[in-house]
Amino acid sequence: MKGRIIGREGRNIRAFEKATGVDVIIDDTPGVVIVSAFDPVRREVARSALNKLIADGRIHPTRIEELVAETEKEVEQAIRRYGQEATHEAQVHGLNDKIIQLLGRAPLPN
């Protein structure tokens, strides 16, 4: 599967890195692909999109772009939902949408 992720002459992995803005590190360890980025939202989009690509099996640049765009929308919806849940739980209403999104992006306490 790692060979399919890399693609012919690195075509697939370059398309994935360009679409997501992360670095993909394919190690010699069996079953390990590392997604590296400072932005946790980008990392989550890349992780989720890569899982979908592997499950689907059709890994080529066009499909990569489609799945990344779809996954970005899903992650943004989840962020908005988490922000709304946080405001509802704190019983704070009437906040600006940007503040709700920031609350949704905040890391969860351990």
Short mmCIF file of N, CA and C in Angstrom, two decimals:
data_model
loop_
_atom_site.label_atom_id
_atom_site.label_comp_id
_atom_site.label_asym_id
_atom_site.label_seq_id
_atom_site.Cartn_x
_atom_site.Cartn_y
_atom_site.Cartn_z
N MET A 1 0.83 -1.19 0.00
CA MET A 1 0.00 0.00 0.00
C MET A 1 0.87 1.26 0.00
N LYS A 2 2.04 1.19 0.64
CA LYS A 2 2.92 2.36 0.67
C LYS A 2 3.34 2.76 -0.73
N GLY A 3 3.57 1.77 -1.59
CA GLY A 3 3.93 2.06 -2.98
C GLY A 3 2.82 2.78 -3.71
N ARG A 4 1.58 2.44 -3.43
CA ARG A 4 0.44 3.11 -4.06
C ARG A 4 0.28 4.53 -3.53
N ILE A 5 0.61 4.73 -2.25
CA ILE A 5 0.54 6.08 -1.68
C ILE A 5 1.60 6.97 -2.34
N ILE A 6 2.80 6.42 -2.53
CA ILE A 6 3.86 7.19 -3.16
C ILE A 6 3.55 7.44 -4.63
N GLY A 7 3.09 6.42 -5.33
CA GLY A 7 2.75 6.58 -6.74
C GLY A 7 3.97 6.53 -7.64
N ARG A 8 3.70 6.53 -8.92
CA ARG A 8 4.78 6.51 -9.90
C ARG A 8 5.58 7.79 -9.82
N GLU A 9 6.88 7.64 -9.57
CA GLU A 9 7.82 8.76 -9.46
C GLU A 9 7.41 9.77 -8.38
N GLY A 10 6.71 9.31 -7.35
CA GLY A 10 6.31 10.18 -6.25
C GLY A 10 5.15 11.10 -6.57
N ARG A 11 4.43 10.79 -7.63
CA ARG A 11 3.35 11.67 -8.09
C ARG A 11 2.23 11.80 -7.07
N ASN A 12 1.80 10.67 -6.50
CA ASN A 12 0.67 10.71 -5.56
C ASN A 12 1.03 11.42 -4.26
N ILE A 13 2.19 11.12 -3.73
CA ILE A 13 2.57 11.73 -2.46
C ILE A 13 2.79 13.24 -2.62
N ARG A 14 3.32 13.66 -3.75
CA ARG A 14 3.49 15.11 -3.98
C ARG A 14 2.13 15.79 -4.10
N ALA A 15 1.18 15.15 -4.79
CA ALA A 15 -0.16 15.73 -4.92
C ALA A 15 -0.84 15.81 -3.55
N PHE A 16 -0.65 14.78 -2.72
CA PHE A 16 -1.25 14.78 -1.39
C PHE A 16 -0.66 15.88 -0.52
N GLU A 17 0.67 16.01 -0.54
CA GLU A 17 1.34 17.04 0.26
C GLU A 17 0.93 18.43 -0.20
N LYS A 18 0.79 18.62 -1.49
CA LYS A 18 0.40 19.93 -2.01
C LYS A 18 -1.05 20.26 -1.63
N ALA A 19 -1.93 19.28 -1.72
CA ALA A 19 -3.35 19.51 -1.43
C ALA A 19 -3.60 19.75 0.06
N THR A 20 -2.82 19.09 0.93
CA THR A 20 -3.09 19.19 2.36
C THR A 20 -2.17 20.17 3.08
N GLY A 21 -1.00 20.43 2.54
CA GLY A 21 -0.06 21.33 3.20
C GLY A 21 0.70 20.67 4.33
N VAL A 22 0.83 19.35 4.30
CA VAL A 22 1.57 18.62 5.33
C VAL A 22 2.73 17.87 4.68
N ASP A 23 3.62 17.37 5.50
CA ASP A 23 4.69 16.50 5.03
C ASP A 23 4.31 15.07 5.37
N VAL A 24 4.47 14.17 4.40
CA VAL A 24 4.19 12.76 4.62
C VAL A 24 5.51 12.03 4.68
N ILE A 25 5.73 11.31 5.77
CA ILE A 25 6.96 10.57 5.96
C ILE A 25 6.61 9.08 5.94
N ILE A 26 7.17 8.38 4.96
CA ILE A 26 6.92 6.95 4.85
C ILE A 26 8.17 6.24 5.35
N ASP A 27 8.02 5.59 6.49
CA ASP A 27 9.13 4.95 7.17
C ASP A 27 9.23 3.48 6.72
N ASP A 28 10.37 2.84 7.06
CA ASP A 28 10.56 1.43 6.74
C ASP A 28 9.75 0.52 7.65
N THR A 29 9.26 1.06 8.76
CA THR A 29 8.45 0.29 9.68
C THR A 29 7.16 -0.14 9.00
N PRO A 30 6.81 -1.42 9.07
CA PRO A 30 5.59 -1.88 8.40
C PRO A 30 4.34 -1.20 8.96
N GLY A 31 3.49 -0.74 8.08
CA GLY A 31 2.21 -0.15 8.47
C GLY A 31 2.28 1.22 9.09
N VAL A 32 3.39 1.95 8.89
CA VAL A 32 3.52 3.27 9.51
C VAL A 32 3.72 4.33 8.44
N VAL A 33 2.83 5.31 8.43
CA VAL A 33 2.94 6.51 7.60
C VAL A 33 2.74 7.68 8.54
N ILE A 34 3.68 8.63 8.54
CA ILE A 34 3.63 9.75 9.48
C ILE A 34 3.20 11.00 8.73
N VAL A 35 2.22 11.70 9.29
CA VAL A 35 1.74 12.96 8.75
C VAL A 35 2.27 14.05 9.68
N SER A 36 3.07 14.96 9.13
CA SER A 36 3.74 15.97 9.95
C SER A 36 3.32 17.37 9.53
N ALA A 37 2.85 18.17 10.50
CA ALA A 37 2.50 19.58 10.27
C ALA A 37 2.34 20.25 11.63
N PHE A 38 2.55 21.55 11.65
CA PHE A 38 2.38 22.30 12.90
C PHE A 38 0.91 22.60 13.17
N ASP A 39 0.12 22.75 12.13
CA ASP A 39 -1.30 23.09 12.27
C ASP A 39 -2.10 21.81 12.54
N PRO A 40 -2.75 21.71 13.71
CA PRO A 40 -3.49 20.48 14.02
C PRO A 40 -4.69 20.24 13.09
N VAL A 41 -5.28 21.29 12.56
CA VAL A 41 -6.41 21.11 11.65
C VAL A 41 -5.92 20.50 10.34
N ARG A 42 -4.80 20.99 9.82
CA ARG A 42 -4.23 20.40 8.60
C ARG A 42 -3.86 18.94 8.82
N ARG A 43 -3.29 18.66 9.99
CA ARG A 43 -2.93 17.27 10.30
C ARG A 43 -4.16 16.37 10.31
N GLU A 44 -5.24 16.85 10.91
CA GLU A 44 -6.46 16.06 10.98
C GLU A 44 -7.07 15.86 9.59
N VAL A 45 -7.07 16.90 8.77
CA VAL A 45 -7.58 16.78 7.41
C VAL A 45 -6.75 15.74 6.64
N ALA A 46 -5.44 15.83 6.77
CA ALA A 46 -4.56 14.90 6.06
C ALA A 46 -4.74 13.47 6.56
N ARG A 47 -4.83 13.30 7.87
CA ARG A 47 -5.01 11.96 8.44
C ARG A 47 -6.30 11.32 7.98
N SER A 48 -7.37 12.09 8.05
CA SER A 48 -8.67 11.58 7.66
C SER A 48 -8.73 11.29 6.15
N ALA A 49 -8.18 12.19 5.35
CA ALA A 49 -8.18 11.99 3.90
C ALA A 49 -7.34 10.77 3.52
N LEU A 50 -6.22 10.58 4.17
CA LEU A 50 -5.36 9.43 3.88
C LEU A 50 -6.07 8.12 4.25
N ASN A 51 -6.76 8.12 5.38
CA ASN A 51 -7.53 6.94 5.75
C ASN A 51 -8.61 6.63 4.72
N LYS A 52 -9.29 7.66 4.23
CA LYS A 52 -10.32 7.45 3.22
C LYS A 52 -9.72 6.94 1.91
N LEU A 53 -8.56 7.48 1.53
CA LEU A 53 -7.90 7.03 0.30
C LEU A 53 -7.51 5.56 0.41
N ILE A 54 -6.96 5.18 1.54
CA ILE A 54 -6.55 3.79 1.72
C ILE A 54 -7.76 2.86 1.72
N ALA A 55 -8.84 3.27 2.37
CA ALA A 55 -10.05 2.45 2.39
C ALA A 55 -10.67 2.33 1.00
N ASP A 56 -10.63 3.42 0.24
CA ASP A 56 -11.20 3.43 -1.10
C ASP A 56 -10.35 2.64 -2.08
N GLY A 57 -9.03 2.78 -1.97
CA GLY A 57 -8.13 2.05 -2.84
C GLY A 57 -7.77 2.77 -4.13
N ARG A 58 -8.56 3.75 -4.52
CA ARG A 58 -8.27 4.50 -5.74
C ARG A 58 -7.41 5.70 -5.36
N ILE A 59 -6.11 5.55 -5.53
CA ILE A 59 -5.19 6.60 -5.14
C ILE A 59 -4.53 7.16 -6.38
N HIS A 60 -4.99 8.34 -6.79
CA HIS A 60 -4.40 9.09 -7.90
C HIS A 60 -4.65 10.56 -7.65
N PRO A 61 -3.87 11.45 -8.28
CA PRO A 61 -3.93 12.89 -7.95
C PRO A 61 -5.34 13.50 -8.00
N THR A 62 -6.13 13.15 -8.96
CA THR A 62 -7.48 13.73 -9.05
C THR A 62 -8.34 13.31 -7.87
N ARG A 63 -8.28 12.04 -7.53
CA ARG A 63 -9.06 11.52 -6.40
C ARG A 63 -8.56 12.12 -5.09
N ILE A 64 -7.25 12.32 -4.99
CA ILE A 64 -6.67 12.93 -3.79
C ILE A 64 -7.25 14.32 -3.58
N GLU A 65 -7.27 15.13 -4.64
CA GLU A 65 -7.81 16.49 -4.52
C GLU A 65 -9.27 16.48 -4.13
N GLU A 66 -10.06 15.57 -4.71
CA GLU A 66 -11.48 15.48 -4.38
C GLU A 66 -11.69 15.12 -2.91
N LEU A 67 -10.98 14.10 -2.45
CA LEU A 67 -11.15 13.66 -1.07
C LEU A 67 -10.65 14.69 -0.06
N VAL A 68 -9.58 15.39 -0.38
CA VAL A 68 -9.06 16.41 0.53
C VAL A 68 -10.08 17.55 0.65
N ALA A 69 -10.66 17.98 -0.46
CA ALA A 69 -11.67 19.04 -0.41
C ALA A 69 -12.89 18.61 0.40
N GLU A 70 -13.32 17.37 0.21
CA GLU A 70 -14.46 16.84 0.94
C GLU A 70 -14.14 16.75 2.44
N THR A 71 -12.94 16.29 2.76
CA THR A 71 -12.53 16.14 4.16
C THR A 71 -12.39 17.50 4.84
N GLU A 72 -11.88 18.52 4.12
CA GLU A 72 -11.77 19.86 4.69
C GLU A 72 -13.14 20.38 5.10
N LYS A 73 -14.15 20.15 4.28
CA LYS A 73 -15.51 20.59 4.61
C LYS A 73 -16.02 19.86 5.86
N GLU A 74 -15.75 18.55 5.94
CA GLU A 74 -16.21 17.78 7.09
C GLU A 74 -15.54 18.26 8.38
N VAL A 75 -14.24 18.54 8.31
CA VAL A 75 -13.51 18.99 9.50
C VAL A 75 -14.00 20.37 9.92
N GLU A 76 -14.25 21.26 8.97
CA GLU A 76 -14.77 22.60 9.31
C GLU A 76 -16.14 22.50 9.95
N GLN A 77 -16.99 21.58 9.47
CA GLN A 77 -18.30 21.38 10.09
C GLN A 77 -18.15 20.85 11.51
N ALA A 78 -17.20 19.94 11.71
CA ALA A 78 -16.97 19.40 13.05
C ALA A 78 -16.46 20.49 13.99
N ILE A 79 -15.57 21.34 13.49
CA ILE A 79 -15.05 22.45 14.31
C ILE A 79 -16.19 23.38 14.72
N ARG A 80 -17.05 23.70 13.79
CA ARG A 80 -18.19 24.57 14.09
C ARG A 80 -19.11 23.91 15.12
N ARG A 81 -19.34 22.60 14.96
CA ARG A 81 -20.21 21.87 15.89
C ARG A 81 -19.60 21.85 17.29
N TYR A 82 -18.27 21.62 17.39
CA TYR A 82 -17.61 21.62 18.69
C TYR A 82 -17.70 23.00 19.35
N GLY A 83 -17.55 24.05 18.56
CA GLY A 83 -17.67 25.41 19.10
C GLY A 83 -19.06 25.70 19.60
N GLN A 84 -20.07 25.26 18.85
CA GLN A 84 -21.45 25.47 19.28
C GLN A 84 -21.76 24.67 20.54
N GLU A 85 -21.22 23.45 20.62
CA GLU A 85 -21.42 22.64 21.83
C GLU A 85 -20.76 23.31 23.04
N ALA A 86 -19.59 23.91 22.83
CA ALA A 86 -18.89 24.58 23.93
C ALA A 86 -19.69 25.79 24.42
N THR A 87 -20.23 26.59 23.48
CA THR A 87 -21.01 27.75 23.90
C THR A 87 -22.30 27.33 24.58
N HIS A 88 -22.90 26.25 24.10
CA HIS A 88 -24.13 25.75 24.71
C HIS A 88 -23.84 25.24 26.13
N GLU A 89 -22.74 24.52 26.30
CA GLU A 89 -22.38 23.98 27.60
C GLU A 89 -22.05 25.09 28.59
N ALA A 90 -21.41 26.16 28.09
CA ALA A 90 -21.06 27.29 28.96
C ALA A 90 -22.22 28.27 29.11
N GLN A 91 -23.31 28.02 28.41
CA GLN A 91 -24.51 28.85 28.42
C GLN A 91 -24.19 30.29 28.02
N VAL A 92 -23.39 30.42 26.97
CA VAL A 92 -23.05 31.72 26.40
C VAL A 92 -23.65 31.76 25.01
N HIS A 93 -24.48 32.76 24.77
CA HIS A 93 -25.18 32.81 23.48
C HIS A 93 -24.90 34.14 22.79
N GLY A 94 -25.06 34.15 21.47
CA GLY A 94 -24.91 35.38 20.70
C GLY A 94 -23.47 35.72 20.34
N LEU A 95 -22.59 34.74 20.35
CA LEU A 95 -21.20 35.00 19.99
C LEU A 95 -21.05 35.06 18.47
N ASN A 96 -20.04 35.78 18.04
CA ASN A 96 -19.71 35.87 16.62
C ASN A 96 -19.27 34.49 16.12
N ASP A 97 -19.55 34.19 14.83
CA ASP A 97 -19.19 32.90 14.25
C ASP A 97 -17.69 32.64 14.30
N LYS A 98 -16.87 33.66 14.17
CA LYS A 98 -15.42 33.48 14.22
C LYS A 98 -14.97 33.03 15.61
N ILE A 99 -15.60 33.55 16.64
CA ILE A 99 -15.26 33.14 18.00
C ILE A 99 -15.70 31.70 18.24
N ILE A 100 -16.85 31.34 17.70
CA ILE A 100 -17.32 29.96 17.83
C ILE A 100 -16.35 29.00 17.14
N GLN A 101 -15.84 29.40 15.97
CA GLN A 101 -14.87 28.55 15.28
C GLN A 101 -13.58 28.44 16.07
N LEU A 102 -13.14 29.53 16.69
CA LEU A 102 -11.93 29.48 17.51
C LEU A 102 -12.12 28.55 18.71
N LEU A 103 -13.31 28.59 19.29
CA LEU A 103 -13.58 27.69 20.41
C LEU A 103 -13.58 26.24 19.95
N GLY A 104 -14.08 25.99 18.76
CA GLY A 104 -14.10 24.64 18.21
C GLY A 104 -12.71 24.12 17.88
N ARG A 105 -11.79 25.03 17.53
CA ARG A 105 -10.42 24.63 17.21
C ARG A 105 -9.57 24.38 18.45
N ALA A 106 -10.01 24.87 19.59
CA ALA A 106 -9.21 24.74 20.82
C ALA A 106 -9.01 23.28 21.15
N PRO A 107 -7.82 22.91 21.63
CA PRO A 107 -7.58 21.51 21.98
C PRO A 107 -8.42 21.09 23.17
N LEU A 108 -8.80 19.82 23.16
CA LEU A 108 -9.61 19.29 24.25
C LEU A 108 -8.73 19.04 25.46
N PRO A 109 -9.27 19.29 26.67
CA PRO A 109 -8.47 19.00 27.87
C PRO A 109 -8.29 17.50 28.04
N ASN A 110 -7.17 17.10 28.62
CA ASN A 110 -6.88 15.67 28.81
C ASN A 110 -7.56 15.12 30.02
#
